Short mmCIF file of C-alpha atoms in Angstrom, two decimals:
data_model
loop_
_atom_site.label_atom_id
_atom_site.label_comp_id
_atom_site.label_asym_id
_atom_site.label_seq_id
_atom_site.Cartn_x
_atom_site.Cartn_y
_atom_site.Cartn_z
CA MET A 1 130.35 -167.37 16.50
CA ALA A 2 128.06 -167.62 13.48
CA GLY A 3 124.52 -167.14 12.29
CA GLN A 4 122.08 -169.28 10.32
CA PRO A 5 119.52 -167.99 7.77
CA GLU A 6 116.59 -169.24 9.88
CA SER A 7 117.87 -167.89 13.18
CA THR A 8 120.95 -166.22 14.63
CA GLY A 9 123.02 -167.97 17.26
CA TRP A 10 126.17 -167.27 19.23
CA GLY A 11 128.69 -169.53 20.93
CA VAL A 12 131.60 -169.06 23.33
CA VAL A 13 134.38 -171.47 24.28
CA GLY A 14 137.06 -170.70 26.88
CA TYR A 15 140.51 -172.28 27.19
CA HIS A 16 143.17 -172.24 29.88
CA LYS A 17 146.52 -173.88 29.19
CA GLY A 18 145.03 -175.69 26.21
CA ARG A 19 142.15 -177.15 28.22
CA GLU A 20 138.53 -176.21 27.58
CA VAL A 21 137.20 -174.63 30.78
CA PHE A 22 133.81 -173.19 29.83
CA THR A 23 131.28 -173.35 27.00
CA VAL A 24 128.04 -171.47 26.44
CA ARG A 25 125.68 -170.91 23.53
CA GLY A 26 122.56 -168.88 22.83
CA CYS A 27 119.99 -167.84 20.25
CA MET A 28 118.86 -164.33 19.27
CA GLY A 29 115.90 -165.30 17.11
CA HIS A 30 115.07 -164.39 13.53
CA LYS A 31 115.39 -160.60 13.73
CA ALA A 32 119.05 -160.21 14.63
CA GLU A 33 122.18 -160.01 12.49
CA VAL A 34 125.50 -161.84 12.65
CA TYR A 35 127.05 -158.64 14.02
CA ASP A 36 124.61 -158.75 16.95
CA ALA A 37 125.49 -162.38 17.64
CA GLU A 38 129.23 -161.70 17.46
CA LEU A 39 128.95 -158.76 19.83
CA THR A 40 126.79 -160.77 22.23
CA GLY A 41 129.36 -163.56 22.09
CA LEU A 42 132.13 -161.09 22.96
CA GLU A 43 130.06 -159.81 25.87
CA LYS A 44 129.50 -163.33 27.23
CA ALA A 45 133.14 -164.30 26.63
CA THR A 46 134.42 -161.24 28.47
CA THR A 47 132.14 -161.90 31.43
CA LEU A 48 132.97 -165.61 31.68
CA ALA A 49 136.71 -165.08 31.21
CA THR A 50 136.98 -162.39 33.90
CA GLU A 51 134.92 -164.48 36.31
CA TYR A 52 137.19 -167.46 35.66
CA ALA A 53 140.29 -165.31 36.22
CA LYS A 54 138.93 -164.06 39.54
CA ARG A 55 138.41 -167.65 40.69
CA HIS A 56 141.88 -168.64 39.51
CA ARG A 57 144.13 -165.84 40.72
CA GLN A 58 147.14 -167.09 38.79
CA VAL A 59 145.37 -165.98 35.59
CA LYS A 60 146.46 -162.42 34.89
CA HIS A 61 146.09 -162.14 31.12
CA ILE A 62 142.92 -162.70 29.08
CA HIS A 63 142.70 -162.89 25.29
CA VAL A 64 139.26 -162.76 23.64
CA HIS A 65 138.99 -163.56 19.93
CA ALA A 66 136.26 -163.28 17.31
CA ASP A 67 136.26 -163.52 13.52
CA ASN A 68 134.06 -160.46 12.92
CA THR A 69 136.08 -157.27 12.45
CA ALA A 70 133.16 -154.90 13.01
CA ALA A 71 132.29 -156.48 16.35
CA VAL A 72 135.91 -156.58 17.52
CA THR A 73 136.63 -152.94 16.67
CA SER A 74 133.47 -151.63 18.33
CA ALA A 75 133.39 -153.91 21.40
CA TYR A 76 135.30 -151.60 23.75
CA GLU A 77 133.76 -148.33 22.63
CA LEU A 78 131.04 -146.32 24.31
CA LYS A 79 128.94 -144.60 21.68
CA PRO A 80 125.31 -144.54 20.53
CA ALA A 81 125.31 -147.28 17.91
CA PRO A 82 123.81 -150.70 17.16
CA GLY A 83 124.82 -153.09 19.94
CA GLN A 84 125.50 -150.29 22.42
CA LEU A 85 124.14 -152.32 25.37
CA GLN A 86 126.66 -155.10 24.72
CA MET A 87 129.38 -152.49 24.16
CA PHE A 88 128.55 -150.87 27.51
CA ASN A 89 128.62 -154.20 29.33
CA ILE A 90 131.94 -155.21 27.77
CA THR A 91 133.53 -151.86 28.63
CA HIS A 92 132.24 -151.99 32.21
CA THR A 93 133.45 -155.59 32.69
CA VAL A 94 136.89 -154.89 31.26
CA ASP A 95 137.41 -151.68 33.24
CA LYS A 96 136.36 -153.28 36.51
CA PHE A 97 138.61 -156.31 35.93
CA LEU A 98 141.65 -154.14 35.20
CA GLU A 99 141.05 -151.71 38.07
CA GLU A 100 141.14 -154.52 40.63
CA ASN A 101 144.73 -155.51 39.83
CA ASP A 102 147.43 -153.55 38.02
CA GLU A 103 149.05 -156.76 36.77
CA ARG A 104 146.02 -157.82 34.77
CA THR A 105 145.63 -157.33 31.02
CA ILE A 106 142.85 -158.14 28.60
CA SER A 107 142.77 -157.97 24.81
CA ILE A 108 139.94 -158.31 22.30
CA GLU A 109 141.34 -159.36 18.94
CA TRP A 110 140.30 -160.53 15.51
CA CYS A 111 141.12 -164.02 14.28
CA PRO A 112 140.50 -165.47 10.80
CA GLY A 113 137.42 -167.61 10.40
CA HIS A 114 137.24 -171.04 8.76
CA GLU A 115 140.99 -171.56 9.02
CA ASP A 116 140.89 -174.64 11.27
CA ILE A 117 141.69 -172.62 14.37
CA LYS A 118 140.59 -174.89 17.19
CA GLY A 119 138.87 -172.34 19.41
CA ASN A 120 137.17 -170.56 16.52
CA GLU A 121 135.86 -173.80 15.02
CA ARG A 122 134.49 -174.86 18.41
CA ALA A 123 132.78 -171.50 18.90
CA ASP A 124 131.23 -171.76 15.42
CA ALA A 125 129.90 -175.21 16.28
CA GLU A 126 128.37 -173.88 19.49
CA ALA A 127 126.81 -170.96 17.59
CA LYS A 128 125.28 -173.35 15.08
CA ALA A 129 123.85 -175.39 17.92
CA GLY A 130 122.60 -172.17 19.48
CA THR A 131 120.36 -171.46 16.48
CA GLU A 132 118.27 -174.49 17.44
CA LEU A 133 117.43 -173.09 20.87
CA ARG A 134 114.13 -171.37 21.53
CA ALA A 135 114.33 -167.59 21.70
CA GLN A 136 111.91 -164.71 21.77
CA ASP A 137 112.29 -162.54 18.69
CA HIS A 138 113.45 -158.99 19.36
CA THR A 139 114.26 -156.80 16.39
CA THR A 140 117.75 -155.39 16.80
CA LEU A 141 118.73 -151.97 15.51
CA THR A 142 121.20 -153.61 13.14
CA ASN A 143 118.45 -155.77 11.67
CA ALA A 144 116.07 -152.83 11.34
CA LYS A 145 118.68 -150.68 9.60
CA ARG A 146 119.53 -153.47 7.17
CA GLY A 147 115.87 -153.88 6.30
CA VAL A 148 115.42 -150.17 5.69
CA LYS A 149 118.51 -150.01 3.48
CA GLU A 150 117.45 -153.07 1.48
CA ARG A 151 113.98 -151.67 0.83
CA ALA A 152 115.35 -148.25 -0.08
CA LEU A 153 117.89 -149.77 -2.47
CA GLU A 154 115.22 -151.96 -4.06
CA LYS A 155 113.00 -148.92 -4.62
CA TRP A 156 115.93 -146.93 -5.95
CA ARG A 157 116.79 -149.66 -8.48
CA GLU A 158 113.17 -149.97 -9.56
CA GLU A 159 113.06 -146.25 -10.28
CA TRP A 160 116.39 -146.46 -12.10
CA GLN A 161 115.21 -149.34 -14.28
CA LYS A 162 111.96 -147.72 -15.35
CA THR A 163 113.41 -144.25 -15.98
CA PRO A 164 114.48 -143.89 -19.63
CA PRO A 165 118.12 -142.74 -19.89
CA ALA A 166 118.43 -139.19 -21.18
CA GLY A 167 121.05 -136.55 -21.79
CA GLY A 168 124.77 -136.89 -22.23
CA PHE A 169 125.02 -139.43 -19.42
CA ALA A 170 122.47 -141.81 -20.97
CA ILE A 171 124.98 -144.01 -22.78
CA ALA A 172 127.06 -144.35 -19.59
CA ASN A 173 124.11 -145.06 -17.31
CA ARG A 174 124.50 -148.84 -17.21
CA LEU A 175 125.61 -149.51 -13.65
CA PRO A 176 122.70 -150.13 -11.24
CA PRO A 177 122.62 -148.05 -8.05
CA ARG A 178 124.31 -149.33 -4.91
CA TRP A 179 125.25 -147.86 -1.55
CA LYS A 180 129.02 -148.16 -1.74
CA PRO A 181 131.01 -146.08 -4.25
CA ARG A 182 132.32 -148.14 -7.13
CA GLU A 183 135.99 -148.76 -7.85
CA HIS A 184 136.21 -146.06 -10.53
CA VAL A 185 135.28 -143.57 -7.79
CA THR A 186 137.53 -144.82 -5.00
CA HIS A 187 140.54 -145.97 -7.04
CA THR A 188 140.92 -143.13 -9.55
CA PRO A 189 143.12 -140.07 -8.85
CA ARG A 190 141.09 -136.99 -8.11
CA GLU A 191 141.98 -135.00 -11.22
CA VAL A 192 141.49 -137.98 -13.54
CA PHE A 193 138.16 -138.83 -11.90
CA SER A 194 137.03 -135.26 -12.55
CA ARG A 195 137.73 -135.64 -16.27
CA LEU A 196 136.18 -139.10 -16.31
CA THR A 197 132.95 -137.70 -14.88
CA GLN A 198 132.98 -134.82 -17.35
CA CYS A 199 133.49 -137.29 -20.19
CA ARG A 200 130.66 -139.55 -19.02
CA THR A 201 128.22 -136.64 -18.69
CA LYS A 202 129.48 -134.87 -21.85
CA HIS A 203 129.99 -131.68 -19.84
CA ALA A 204 133.66 -131.29 -20.66
CA PHE A 205 136.22 -129.23 -22.54
CA LEU A 206 134.68 -130.44 -25.75
CA GLY A 207 133.67 -128.88 -29.07
CA GLU A 208 130.13 -130.24 -28.96
CA TYR A 209 129.75 -128.81 -25.45
CA TYR A 210 131.05 -125.42 -26.60
CA ALA A 211 128.59 -125.46 -29.49
CA ARG A 212 125.69 -125.70 -27.05
CA PHE A 213 126.83 -123.55 -24.16
CA VAL A 214 129.87 -121.47 -25.14
CA PRO A 215 129.45 -120.57 -28.82
CA ASP A 216 132.40 -118.17 -28.86
CA GLU A 217 134.79 -121.07 -28.19
CA HIS A 218 136.35 -122.98 -31.09
CA THR A 219 134.40 -126.21 -31.65
CA GLY A 220 136.76 -128.03 -34.00
CA CYS A 221 139.33 -130.59 -32.92
CA THR A 222 142.99 -129.64 -33.02
CA CYS A 223 143.68 -132.72 -35.13
CA GLY A 224 141.62 -131.20 -37.96
CA GLY A 225 138.87 -133.77 -37.70
CA GLY A 226 135.90 -131.40 -37.67
CA LEU A 227 133.51 -130.99 -34.73
CA GLN A 228 135.18 -132.26 -31.59
CA THR A 229 132.85 -134.86 -30.08
CA ARG A 230 133.25 -137.32 -27.26
CA GLU A 231 133.19 -140.20 -29.73
CA HIS A 232 135.86 -138.54 -31.86
CA ILE A 233 138.29 -138.10 -28.96
CA LEU A 234 137.87 -141.63 -27.66
CA GLN A 235 137.66 -143.48 -30.96
CA ALA A 236 139.37 -141.54 -33.74
CA CYS A 237 141.36 -138.42 -32.80
CA THR A 238 144.92 -138.82 -34.08
CA ASN A 239 146.23 -136.82 -31.12
CA TYR A 240 145.64 -139.87 -28.94
CA ASP A 241 146.52 -142.76 -31.25
CA GLU A 242 149.50 -143.57 -29.05
CA HIS A 243 147.26 -144.46 -26.11
CA ARG A 244 144.16 -145.86 -27.83
CA HIS A 245 145.30 -149.45 -27.32
CA ILE A 246 144.34 -148.98 -23.66
CA LEU A 247 140.69 -148.58 -24.68
CA ARG A 248 140.83 -151.52 -27.09
CA GLU A 249 141.90 -153.78 -24.24
CA ALA A 250 138.45 -153.18 -22.73
CA ASP A 251 136.56 -153.38 -26.03
CA GLU A 252 138.06 -153.85 -29.47
CA GLN A 253 135.31 -151.74 -31.06
CA MET A 254 135.65 -149.06 -28.36
CA GLU A 255 131.88 -148.88 -27.98
CA LEU A 256 131.02 -145.90 -25.80
CA GLY A 257 128.52 -147.76 -23.65
CA ILE A 258 131.20 -150.24 -22.66
CA LEU A 259 133.96 -147.68 -22.16
CA LEU A 260 131.80 -145.36 -20.06
CA GLY A 261 129.26 -147.70 -18.49
CA THR A 262 131.03 -150.88 -17.38
CA LYS A 263 133.62 -151.64 -14.72
CA LYS A 264 136.22 -152.85 -17.21
CA GLY A 265 135.55 -149.97 -19.56
CA LEU A 266 135.77 -147.33 -16.84
CA GLU A 267 139.08 -148.72 -15.63
CA ALA A 268 140.46 -148.53 -19.16
CA THR A 269 139.05 -145.06 -19.82
CA ALA A 270 140.50 -143.69 -16.58
CA LYS A 271 143.89 -145.11 -17.52
CA PHE A 272 143.57 -143.64 -21.02
CA LEU A 273 142.74 -140.20 -19.62
CA ALA A 274 145.66 -140.32 -17.20
CA LYS A 275 148.14 -141.28 -19.93
CA SER A 276 146.83 -139.09 -22.76
CA GLY A 277 145.57 -135.89 -21.17
CA ALA A 278 142.31 -136.10 -23.12
CA PHE A 279 139.47 -133.81 -22.01
CA THR A 280 141.73 -131.22 -20.39
CA LYS A 281 141.36 -127.63 -21.59
CA THR A 282 144.57 -127.88 -23.59
CA GLY A 283 144.00 -131.49 -24.62
CA LYS A 284 147.42 -132.38 -23.27
CA ARG A 285 148.58 -134.35 -20.29
CA ARG A 286 149.07 -132.35 -17.13
CA GLU A 287 152.47 -132.14 -15.53
CA GLN A 288 152.71 -134.88 -12.94
CA LYS A 289 152.78 -133.75 -9.32
CA THR A 290 155.23 -135.26 -6.90
CA THR A 291 152.92 -135.45 -3.88
CA PRO A 292 149.15 -135.90 -3.33
CA GLU A 293 149.07 -132.49 -1.66
CA GLU A 294 150.39 -130.83 -4.79
CA GLU A 295 147.78 -132.61 -6.88
CA ASP A 296 144.97 -131.62 -4.52
CA ASN A 297 146.14 -128.00 -4.43
CA GLU A 298 146.53 -127.74 -8.18
CA ASN A 299 144.83 -124.65 -9.52
CA ASP A 300 144.81 -124.33 -13.26
CA GLU A 301 144.04 -120.62 -13.60
CA GLU A 302 143.09 -120.80 -17.26
CA GLU A 303 140.50 -123.52 -16.64
CA GLU A 304 139.21 -121.80 -13.52
CA ARG A 305 138.65 -118.54 -15.39
CA TRP A 306 136.94 -120.38 -18.23
CA TRP A 307 134.51 -122.24 -15.98
CA ARG A 308 133.81 -119.10 -13.94
CA ARG A 309 133.05 -117.10 -17.07
CA MET A 310 130.87 -119.86 -18.50
CA GLU A 311 128.87 -120.22 -15.29
CA GLY A 312 128.52 -116.46 -15.01
CA ASP A 313 127.18 -116.19 -18.55
CA ARG A 314 124.60 -118.89 -17.91
CA GLU A 315 123.50 -117.28 -14.64
CA ALA A 316 123.11 -113.94 -16.37
CA ASP A 317 120.99 -115.56 -19.08
CA PHE A 318 118.58 -116.77 -16.40
CA GLY A 319 118.72 -113.57 -14.35
CA LEU A 320 120.57 -115.23 -11.47
CA VAL A 321 123.45 -112.77 -11.14
CA GLU A 322 123.28 -110.24 -8.33
CA GLU A 323 123.59 -106.56 -9.25
CA ASP A 324 126.94 -106.25 -7.48
CA ASP A 325 128.29 -109.20 -9.44
CA GLU A 326 127.12 -107.72 -12.73
CA GLU A 327 128.74 -104.39 -11.87
CA GLY A 328 131.99 -106.16 -11.03
CA ARG A 329 131.95 -108.00 -14.33
CA ARG A 330 131.32 -104.75 -16.22
CA GLU A 331 134.33 -103.23 -14.45
CA GLU A 332 136.46 -106.22 -15.52
CA THR A 333 135.29 -105.75 -19.11
CA ARG A 334 136.22 -102.04 -19.10
CA GLU A 335 139.66 -102.86 -17.73
#
């Protein structure tokens, strides 16, 4: 089963004991997606295969294959979703076929495409031929949703391109928007990703951040290098010389825009943070946890108190603290 840019077609080929026993093809027009064609093909295949089995009573087991994972996994599933009519028909056909005889089985399985599998190649050929058939265009829900997402993403990227970067995140704001989370989000441990985000936004345990928002905190670096800045920690702080080669692998000059705003740079920076402990409150590497649960449940009390106090101070400055909260904080101060 396959689709062409001009139109979307589907094709089905059935085999019994190595012999081709039925073939059918169809066209869904210009406003349908490959997923729609694959699901329609599964619907037709299920119907034709069960009808064939009923005419040939020795056939007890049916195997239906398609090379589209999304269509295969949703075929036998009743839920409100794109392709739900085909899903309903497949489910009804399968249930009825199985209820008539306890010895019958039917499976709907994925198979790899373009791997010279005879049945799959034949079905692809039928689908290609199906695109040449006349069909009345009906916009499928899958097609409509894709169009909406494409237009929204295009608008989003236009706004992103014409908005001048500003703030601490400006130098890291090089990756254009997209719907799926990027690898530095999905492949970075939770605690390290937290520090990576703080580093990219410059809202971190950092002297230059303290200077702006928490003036009673020490703003110098523990290495004696003066004001502790993001650039200093990544590029020059002697506390992290041992691990700085990780950053140089991404960019020899360790340019911040590359380290914080490119795929290669983010991978290197995340690795650097994990190995060095940079941008923690203590500036040292955290003790490694033995299980993901321990990492997720980690509660650094010192950091938690610091952030809570900082946020409370800022809320008080803007008059956002409730009277009860202020009274509680005064009690803590007296204690």
